[in-house]
């Protein structure tokens, strides 16, 4: 993986952590269970990133 892909993965990790903390109130208020909507959003964003990485890898193989 090149530098751009690593930046995308790290950015996605940081955004996921920030969204999780914001959604659950972890570390700053009373803990709230994570909502199903948030789980779907996390899964969709990570699935999209993985799809883009695989698609880009397949394009380079040709």
mmCIF file of N, CA, C and O in Angstrom:
data_model
loop_
_atom_site.group_PDB
_atom_site.id
_atom_site.type_symbol
_atom_site.label_atom_id
_atom_site.label_comp_id
_atom_site.label_asym_id
_atom_site.label_seq_id
_atom_site.Cartn_x
_atom_site.Cartn_y
_atom_site.Cartn_z
ATOM 1 N N UNK A 1 0.839 -1.170 0.000
ATOM 2 C CA UNK A 1 0.000 0.000 0.000
ATOM 3 C C UNK A 1 0.893 1.245 0.000
ATOM 4 O O UNK A 1 1.887 1.295 0.700
ATOM 5 N N UNK A 2 0.447 2.215 -0.751
ATOM 6 C CA UNK A 2 1.214 3.454 -0.808
ATOM 7 C C UNK A 2 0.771 4.425 0.299
ATOM 8 O O UNK A 2 -0.120 4.134 1.087
ATOM 9 N N UNK A 3 1.419 5.563 0.349
ATOM 10 C CA UNK A 3 1.194 6.528 1.424
ATOM 11 C C UNK A 3 -0.259 7.022 1.450
ATOM 12 O O UNK A 3 -0.842 7.175 2.522
ATOM 13 N N UNK A 4 -0.840 7.255 0.297
ATOM 14 C CA UNK A 4 -2.224 7.733 0.230
ATOM 15 C C UNK A 4 -3.220 6.759 0.834
ATOM 16 O O UNK A 4 -4.173 7.162 1.506
ATOM 17 N N UNK A 5 -3.001 5.483 0.601
ATOM 18 C CA UNK A 5 -3.909 4.470 1.159
ATOM 19 C C UNK A 5 -3.775 4.390 2.676
ATOM 20 O O UNK A 5 -4.759 4.213 3.388
ATOM 21 N N UNK A 6 -2.541 4.497 3.168
ATOM 22 C CA UNK A 6 -2.341 4.472 4.621
ATOM 23 C C UNK A 6 -3.007 5.685 5.271
ATOM 24 O O UNK A 6 -3.599 5.569 6.348
ATOM 25 N N UNK A 7 -2.929 6.826 4.623
ATOM 26 C CA UNK A 7 -3.587 8.021 5.146
ATOM 27 C C UNK A 7 -5.098 7.805 5.199
ATOM 28 O O UNK A 7 -5.756 8.180 6.176
ATOM 29 N N UNK A 8 -5.666 7.186 4.177
ATOM 30 C CA UNK A 8 -7.103 6.911 4.146
ATOM 31 C C UNK A 8 -7.502 5.962 5.269
ATOM 32 O O UNK A 8 -8.527 6.162 5.938
ATOM 33 N N UNK A 9 -6.721 4.926 5.515
ATOM 34 C CA UNK A 9 -7.032 3.962 6.569
ATOM 35 C C UNK A 9 -6.935 4.621 7.943
ATOM 36 O O UNK A 9 -7.818 4.446 8.792
ATOM 37 N N UNK A 10 -5.884 5.385 8.176
ATOM 38 C CA UNK A 10 -5.715 6.056 9.469
ATOM 39 C C UNK A 10 -6.837 7.075 9.687
ATOM 40 O O UNK A 10 -7.393 7.167 10.790
ATOM 41 N N UNK A 11 -7.195 7.808 8.657
ATOM 42 C CA UNK A 11 -8.285 8.771 8.759
ATOM 43 C C UNK A 11 -9.596 8.073 9.092
ATOM 44 O O UNK A 11 -10.360 8.538 9.945
ATOM 45 N N UNK A 12 -9.857 6.950 8.445
ATOM 46 C CA UNK A 12 -11.083 6.197 8.719
ATOM 47 C C UNK A 12 -11.074 5.685 10.161
ATOM 48 O O UNK A 12 -12.104 5.712 10.839
ATOM 49 N N UNK A 13 -9.930 5.229 10.651
ATOM 50 C CA UNK A 13 -9.828 4.781 12.046
ATOM 51 C C UNK A 13 -10.114 5.926 13.014
ATOM 52 O O UNK A 13 -10.863 5.749 13.990
ATOM 53 N N UNK A 14 -9.528 7.080 12.767
ATOM 54 C CA UNK A 14 -9.733 8.228 13.653
ATOM 55 C C UNK A 14 -11.189 8.704 13.635
ATOM 56 O O UNK A 14 -11.760 9.019 14.684
ATOM 57 N N UNK A 15 -11.785 8.743 12.458
ATOM 58 C CA UNK A 15 -13.184 9.151 12.371
ATOM 59 C C UNK A 15 -14.113 8.144 13.038
ATOM 60 O O UNK A 15 -15.099 8.517 13.678
ATOM 61 N N UNK A 16 -13.798 6.862 12.909
ATOM 62 C CA UNK A 16 -14.598 5.839 13.568
ATOM 63 C C UNK A 16 -14.495 5.979 15.082
ATOM 64 O O UNK A 16 -15.506 5.903 15.789
ATOM 65 N N UNK A 17 -13.291 6.188 15.588
ATOM 66 C CA UNK A 17 -13.105 6.364 17.029
ATOM 67 C C UNK A 17 -13.847 7.604 17.525
ATOM 68 O O UNK A 17 -14.522 7.564 18.559
ATOM 69 N N UNK A 18 -13.738 8.707 16.798
ATOM 70 C CA UNK A 18 -14.416 9.935 17.202
ATOM 71 C C UNK A 18 -15.937 9.765 17.185
ATOM 72 O O UNK A 18 -16.633 10.219 18.108
ATOM 73 N N UNK A 19 -16.466 9.105 16.163
ATOM 74 C CA UNK A 19 -17.907 8.888 16.074
ATOM 75 C C UNK A 19 -18.386 7.946 17.182
ATOM 76 O O UNK A 19 -19.454 8.151 17.765
ATOM 77 N N UNK A 20 -17.586 6.935 17.491
ATOM 78 C CA UNK A 20 -17.953 5.999 18.555
ATOM 79 C C UNK A 20 -17.992 6.711 19.908
ATOM 80 O O UNK A 20 -18.934 6.558 20.674
ATOM 81 N N UNK A 21 -16.970 7.503 20.180
ATOM 82 C CA UNK A 21 -16.921 8.238 21.447
ATOM 83 C C UNK A 21 -18.071 9.243 21.527
ATOM 84 O O UNK A 21 -18.734 9.372 22.556
ATOM 85 N N UNK A 22 -18.331 9.931 20.433
ATOM 86 C CA UNK A 22 -19.435 10.886 20.407
ATOM 87 C C UNK A 22 -20.794 10.229 20.549
ATOM 88 O O UNK A 22 -21.699 10.762 21.194
ATOM 89 N N UNK A 23 -20.967 9.073 19.982
ATOM 90 C CA UNK A 23 -22.246 8.376 20.022
ATOM 91 C C UNK A 23 -22.526 7.772 21.394
ATOM 92 O O UNK A 23 -23.665 7.778 21.862
ATOM 93 N N UNK A 24 -21.492 7.234 22.025
ATOM 94 C CA UNK A 24 -21.698 6.541 23.298
ATOM 95 C C UNK A 24 -21.452 7.417 24.518
ATOM 96 O O UNK A 24 -21.834 7.048 25.622
ATOM 97 N N UNK A 25 -20.813 8.554 24.343
ATOM 98 C CA UNK A 25 -20.486 9.412 25.477
ATOM 99 C C UNK A 25 -19.309 8.887 26.266
ATOM 100 O O UNK A 25 -19.075 9.295 27.403
ATOM 101 N N UNK A 26 -18.562 8.003 25.690
ATOM 102 C CA UNK A 26 -17.425 7.393 26.354
ATOM 103 C C UNK A 26 -16.427 8.456 26.795
ATOM 104 O O UNK A 26 -16.097 9.356 26.044
ATOM 105 N N UNK A 27 -15.955 8.357 28.020
ATOM 106 C CA UNK A 27 -14.942 9.222 28.626
ATOM 107 C C UNK A 27 -15.436 10.604 29.059
ATOM 108 O O UNK A 27 -14.704 11.334 29.696
ATOM 109 N N UNK A 28 -16.637 11.036 28.684
ATOM 110 C CA UNK A 28 -17.015 12.393 29.067
ATOM 111 C C UNK A 28 -18.413 12.527 29.651
ATOM 112 O O UNK A 28 -18.777 13.586 30.154
ATOM 113 N N UNK A 29 -19.227 11.515 29.592
ATOM 114 C CA UNK A 29 -20.566 11.581 30.180
ATOM 115 C C UNK A 29 -21.025 10.160 30.469
ATOM 116 O O UNK A 29 -20.292 9.201 30.272
ATOM 117 N N UNK A 30 -22.242 10.038 30.904
ATOM 118 C CA UNK A 30 -22.771 8.705 31.191
ATOM 119 C C UNK A 30 -22.821 7.888 29.898
ATOM 120 O O UNK A 30 -23.289 8.376 28.866
ATOM 121 N N UNK A 31 -22.323 6.662 29.995
ATOM 122 C CA UNK A 31 -22.241 5.804 28.804
ATOM 123 C C UNK A 31 -23.632 5.496 28.269
ATOM 124 O O UNK A 31 -24.552 5.169 29.016
ATOM 125 N N UNK A 32 -23.782 5.612 26.956
ATOM 126 C CA UNK A 32 -25.023 5.256 26.271
ATOM 127 C C UNK A 32 -24.717 4.111 25.311
ATOM 128 O O UNK A 32 -23.683 4.141 24.640
ATOM 129 N N UNK A 33 -25.582 3.124 25.236
ATOM 130 C CA UNK A 33 -25.334 2.039 24.264
ATOM 131 C C UNK A 33 -25.300 2.584 22.840
ATOM 132 O O UNK A 33 -26.006 3.538 22.510
ATOM 133 N N UNK A 34 -24.480 1.979 22.019
ATOM 134 C CA UNK A 34 -24.369 2.429 20.628
ATOM 135 C C UNK A 34 -25.651 2.066 19.882
ATOM 136 O O UNK A 34 -26.259 1.017 20.105
ATOM 137 N N UNK A 35 -26.057 2.949 19.020
ATOM 138 C CA UNK A 35 -27.308 2.753 18.282
ATOM 139 C C UNK A 35 -27.062 1.923 17.026
ATOM 140 O O UNK A 35 -25.962 1.908 16.475
ATOM 141 N N UNK A 36 -28.108 1.241 16.584
ATOM 142 C CA UNK A 36 -27.999 0.424 15.376
ATOM 143 C C UNK A 36 -27.655 1.269 14.163
ATOM 144 O O UNK A 36 -26.923 0.834 13.280
ATOM 145 N N UNK A 37 -28.168 2.500 14.123
ATOM 146 C CA UNK A 37 -27.869 3.401 13.016
ATOM 147 C C UNK A 37 -26.363 3.639 12.920
ATOM 148 O O UNK A 37 -25.793 3.656 11.835
ATOM 149 N N UNK A 38 -25.716 3.819 14.068
ATOM 150 C CA UNK A 38 -24.277 4.049 14.074
ATOM 151 C C UNK A 38 -23.519 2.806 13.611
ATOM 152 O O UNK A 38 -22.526 2.916 12.891
ATOM 153 N N UNK A 39 -23.964 1.650 14.028
ATOM 154 C CA UNK A 39 -23.306 0.408 13.597
ATOM 155 C C UNK A 39 -23.400 0.232 12.091
ATOM 156 O O UNK A 39 -22.430 -0.178 11.445
ATOM 157 N N UNK A 40 -24.548 0.555 11.523
ATOM 158 C CA UNK A 40 -24.726 0.450 10.073
ATOM 159 C C UNK A 40 -23.808 1.450 9.366
ATOM 160 O O UNK A 40 -23.172 1.125 8.357
ATOM 161 N N UNK A 41 -23.694 2.656 9.903
ATOM 162 C CA UNK A 41 -22.828 3.663 9.292
ATOM 163 C C UNK A 41 -21.360 3.231 9.355
ATOM 164 O O UNK A 41 -20.619 3.393 8.382
ATOM 165 N N UNK A 42 -20.935 2.682 10.486
ATOM 166 C CA UNK A 42 -19.557 2.187 10.595
ATOM 167 C C UNK A 42 -19.305 1.071 9.593
ATOM 168 O O UNK A 42 -18.293 1.065 8.895
ATOM 169 N N UNK A 43 -20.217 0.124 9.526
ATOM 170 C CA UNK A 43 -20.045 -1.005 8.605
ATOM 171 C C UNK A 43 -20.021 -0.528 7.155
ATOM 172 O O UNK A 43 -19.201 -0.997 6.363
ATOM 173 N N UNK A 44 -20.886 0.399 6.810
ATOM 174 C CA UNK A 44 -20.936 0.903 5.432
ATOM 175 C C UNK A 44 -19.656 1.641 5.070
ATOM 176 O O UNK A 44 -19.110 1.450 3.975
ATOM 177 N N UNK A 45 -19.145 2.463 5.976
ATOM 178 C CA UNK A 45 -17.937 3.224 5.652
ATOM 179 C C UNK A 45 -16.726 2.306 5.529
ATOM 180 O O UNK A 45 -15.915 2.466 4.618
ATOM 181 N N UNK A 46 -16.600 1.325 6.417
ATOM 182 C CA UNK A 46 -15.470 0.407 6.329
ATOM 183 C C UNK A 46 -15.595 -0.522 5.120
ATOM 184 O O UNK A 46 -14.606 -0.832 4.472
ATOM 185 N N UNK A 47 -16.809 -0.943 4.807
ATOM 186 C CA UNK A 47 -17.013 -1.768 3.615
ATOM 187 C C UNK A 47 -16.646 -0.990 2.363
ATOM 188 O O UNK A 47 -16.004 -1.525 1.452
ATOM 189 N N UNK A 48 -17.038 0.276 2.304
ATOM 190 C CA UNK A 48 -16.685 1.115 1.159
ATOM 191 C C UNK A 48 -15.189 1.299 1.026
ATOM 192 O O UNK A 48 -14.640 1.235 -0.077
ATOM 193 N N UNK A 49 -14.501 1.519 2.140
ATOM 194 C CA UNK A 49 -13.049 1.685 2.094
ATOM 195 C C UNK A 49 -12.371 0.408 1.631
ATOM 196 O O UNK A 49 -11.485 0.446 0.765
ATOM 197 N N UNK A 50 -12.781 -0.723 2.171
ATOM 198 C CA UNK A 50 -12.192 -2.004 1.763
ATOM 199 C C UNK A 50 -12.455 -2.272 0.284
ATOM 200 O O UNK A 50 -11.567 -2.714 -0.448
ATOM 201 N N UNK A 51 -13.672 -1.965 -0.172
ATOM 202 C CA UNK A 51 -13.999 -2.144 -1.585
ATOM 203 C C UNK A 51 -13.095 -1.280 -2.471
ATOM 204 O O UNK A 51 -12.572 -1.759 -3.482
ATOM 205 N N UNK A 52 -12.900 -0.029 -2.079
ATOM 206 C CA UNK A 52 -12.046 0.864 -2.870
ATOM 207 C C UNK A 52 -10.601 0.362 -2.904
ATOM 208 O O UNK A 52 -9.944 0.424 -3.939
ATOM 209 N N UNK A 53 -10.099 -0.138 -1.780
ATOM 210 C CA UNK A 53 -8.731 -0.655 -1.746
ATOM 211 C C UNK A 53 -8.573 -1.888 -2.635
ATOM 212 O O UNK A 53 -7.588 -2.019 -3.357
ATOM 213 N N UNK A 54 -9.542 -2.786 -2.584
ATOM 214 C CA UNK A 54 -9.488 -3.997 -3.413
ATOM 215 C C UNK A 54 -9.625 -3.634 -4.889
ATOM 216 O O UNK A 54 -8.900 -4.163 -5.734
ATOM 217 N N UNK A 55 -10.531 -2.724 -5.203
ATOM 218 C CA UNK A 55 -10.724 -2.310 -6.595
ATOM 219 C C UNK A 55 -9.455 -1.671 -7.157
ATOM 220 O O UNK A 55 -9.050 -1.945 -8.276
ATOM 221 N N UNK A 56 -8.813 -0.836 -6.353
ATOM 222 C CA UNK A 56 -7.583 -0.180 -6.787
ATOM 223 C C UNK A 56 -6.463 -1.202 -6.979
ATOM 224 O O UNK A 56 -5.677 -1.104 -7.918
ATOM 225 N N UNK A 57 -6.404 -2.191 -6.100
ATOM 226 C CA UNK A 57 -5.381 -3.232 -6.223
ATOM 227 C C UNK A 57 -5.586 -4.033 -7.507
ATOM 228 O O UNK A 57 -4.630 -4.340 -8.206
ATOM 229 N N UNK A 58 -6.839 -4.357 -7.814
ATOM 230 C CA UNK A 58 -7.126 -5.117 -9.026
ATOM 231 C C UNK A 58 -6.792 -4.308 -10.287
ATOM 232 O O UNK A 58 -6.387 -4.870 -11.290
ATOM 233 N N UNK A 59 -6.968 -3.004 -10.250
ATOM 234 C CA UNK A 59 -6.630 -2.164 -11.408
ATOM 235 C C UNK A 59 -5.120 -2.155 -11.645
ATOM 236 O O UNK A 59 -4.665 -2.151 -12.775
ATOM 237 N N UNK A 60 -4.337 -2.160 -10.579
ATOM 238 C CA UNK A 60 -2.877 -2.144 -10.719
ATOM 239 C C UNK A 60 -2.348 -3.481 -11.221
ATOM 240 O O UNK A 60 -1.305 -3.534 -11.853
ATOM 241 N N UNK A 61 -3.051 -4.565 -10.921
ATOM 242 C CA UNK A 61 -2.626 -5.894 -11.363
ATOM 243 C C UNK A 61 -2.740 -6.058 -12.872
ATOM 244 O O UNK A 61 -2.062 -6.879 -13.458
ATOM 245 N N UNK A 62 -3.580 -5.297 -13.498
ATOM 246 C CA UNK A 62 -3.799 -5.458 -14.954
ATOM 247 C C UNK A 62 -2.727 -4.828 -15.746
ATOM 248 O O UNK A 62 -1.962 -4.089 -15.576
#
